[in-house]
XYZ file of N, CA and C in Angstrom:
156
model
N 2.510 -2.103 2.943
C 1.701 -1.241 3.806
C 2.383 -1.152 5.159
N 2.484 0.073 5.533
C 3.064 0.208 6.726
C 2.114 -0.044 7.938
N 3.152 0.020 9.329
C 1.897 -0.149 10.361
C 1.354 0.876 10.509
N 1.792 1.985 10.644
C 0.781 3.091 10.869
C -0.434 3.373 9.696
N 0.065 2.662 8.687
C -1.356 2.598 7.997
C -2.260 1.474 7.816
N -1.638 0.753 7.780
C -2.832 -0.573 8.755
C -3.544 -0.279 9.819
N -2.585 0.145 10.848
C -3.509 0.805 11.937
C -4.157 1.687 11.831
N -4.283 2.721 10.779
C -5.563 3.497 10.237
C -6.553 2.783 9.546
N -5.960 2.272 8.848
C -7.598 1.601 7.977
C -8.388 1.024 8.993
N -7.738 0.168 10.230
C -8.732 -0.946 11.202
C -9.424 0.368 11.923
N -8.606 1.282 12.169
C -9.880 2.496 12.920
C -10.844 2.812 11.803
N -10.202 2.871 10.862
C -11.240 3.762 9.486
C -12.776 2.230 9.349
N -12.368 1.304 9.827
C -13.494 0.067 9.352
C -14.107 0.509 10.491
N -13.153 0.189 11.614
C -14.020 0.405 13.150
C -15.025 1.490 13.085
N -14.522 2.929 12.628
C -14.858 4.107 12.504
C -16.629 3.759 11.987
N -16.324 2.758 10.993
C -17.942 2.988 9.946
C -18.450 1.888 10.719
N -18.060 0.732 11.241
C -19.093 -0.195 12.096
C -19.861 0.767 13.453
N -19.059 1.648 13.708
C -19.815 2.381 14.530
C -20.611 3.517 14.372
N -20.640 4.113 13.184
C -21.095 4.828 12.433
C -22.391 4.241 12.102
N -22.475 3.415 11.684
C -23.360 2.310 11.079
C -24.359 2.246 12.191
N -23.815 1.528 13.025
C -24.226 1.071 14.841
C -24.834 2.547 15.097
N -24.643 3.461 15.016
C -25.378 4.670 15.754
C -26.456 5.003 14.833
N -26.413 4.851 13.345
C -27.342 5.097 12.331
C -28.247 4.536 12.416
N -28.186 2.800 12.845
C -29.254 1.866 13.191
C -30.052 2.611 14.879
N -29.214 2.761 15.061
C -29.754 2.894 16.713
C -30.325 4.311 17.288
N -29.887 5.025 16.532
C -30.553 6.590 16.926
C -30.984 7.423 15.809
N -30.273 6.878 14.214
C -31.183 7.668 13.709
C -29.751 8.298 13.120
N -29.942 9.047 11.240
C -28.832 9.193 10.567
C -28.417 10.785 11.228
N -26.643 10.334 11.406
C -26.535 12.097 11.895
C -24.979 12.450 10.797
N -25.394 13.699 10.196
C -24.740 13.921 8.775
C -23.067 14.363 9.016
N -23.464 15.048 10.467
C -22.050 14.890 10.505
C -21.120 13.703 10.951
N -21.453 13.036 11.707
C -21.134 11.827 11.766
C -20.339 11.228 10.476
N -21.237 11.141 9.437
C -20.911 10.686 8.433
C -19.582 11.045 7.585
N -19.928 12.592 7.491
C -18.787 13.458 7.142
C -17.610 13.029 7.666
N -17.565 13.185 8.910
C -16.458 12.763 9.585
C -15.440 11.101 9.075
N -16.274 10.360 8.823
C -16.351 9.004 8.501
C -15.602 9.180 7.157
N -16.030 9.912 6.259
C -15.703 10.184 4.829
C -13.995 10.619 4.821
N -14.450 11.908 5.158
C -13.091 12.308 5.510
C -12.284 11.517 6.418
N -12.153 10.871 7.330
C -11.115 9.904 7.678
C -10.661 8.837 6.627
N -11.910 8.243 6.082
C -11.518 7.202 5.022
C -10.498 7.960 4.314
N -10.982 9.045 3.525
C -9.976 9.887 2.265
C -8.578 10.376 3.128
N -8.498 10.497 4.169
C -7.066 10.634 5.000
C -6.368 9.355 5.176
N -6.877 8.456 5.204
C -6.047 6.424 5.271
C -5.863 6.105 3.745
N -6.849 6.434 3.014
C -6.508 6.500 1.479
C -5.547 7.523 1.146
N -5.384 8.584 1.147
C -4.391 9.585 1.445
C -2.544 8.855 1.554
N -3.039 8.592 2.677
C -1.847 7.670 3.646
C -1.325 6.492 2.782
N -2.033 6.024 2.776
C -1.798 4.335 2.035
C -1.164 4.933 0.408
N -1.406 5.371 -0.264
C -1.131 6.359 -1.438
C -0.320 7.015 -1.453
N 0.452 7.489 -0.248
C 1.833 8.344 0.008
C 2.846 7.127 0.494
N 2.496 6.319 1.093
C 3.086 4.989 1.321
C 3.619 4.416 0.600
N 2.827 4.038 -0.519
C 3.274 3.296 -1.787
C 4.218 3.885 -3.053
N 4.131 5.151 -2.655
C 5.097 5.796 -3.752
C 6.324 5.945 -3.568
């Protein structure tokens, strides 16, 4: 695993602890989420072009 994709996944975790953190705290917002999704599938993406 490279660094630039290590250093995506720790944003992509960060990404959903805060995601999470705003869901608890204000209430579910869909795009939010979306956003969350699609980053994950872009570090998965990454990590998957990495390895080949």
């Amino acid at each position: 695993m490279s660094g630039a994709t290590r250093t995506m996944g720790i944003l992509t975790l960060g990404a959903l602890v805060l995601t999470t953190a705003y869901t608890v705290a204000l209430g579910s917002n869909g795009w939010l989420w979306l956003a969350w999704i699609v980053l994950g599938l872009v570090t998965l993406g990454t990590a998957a072009a990495g390895d080949g």
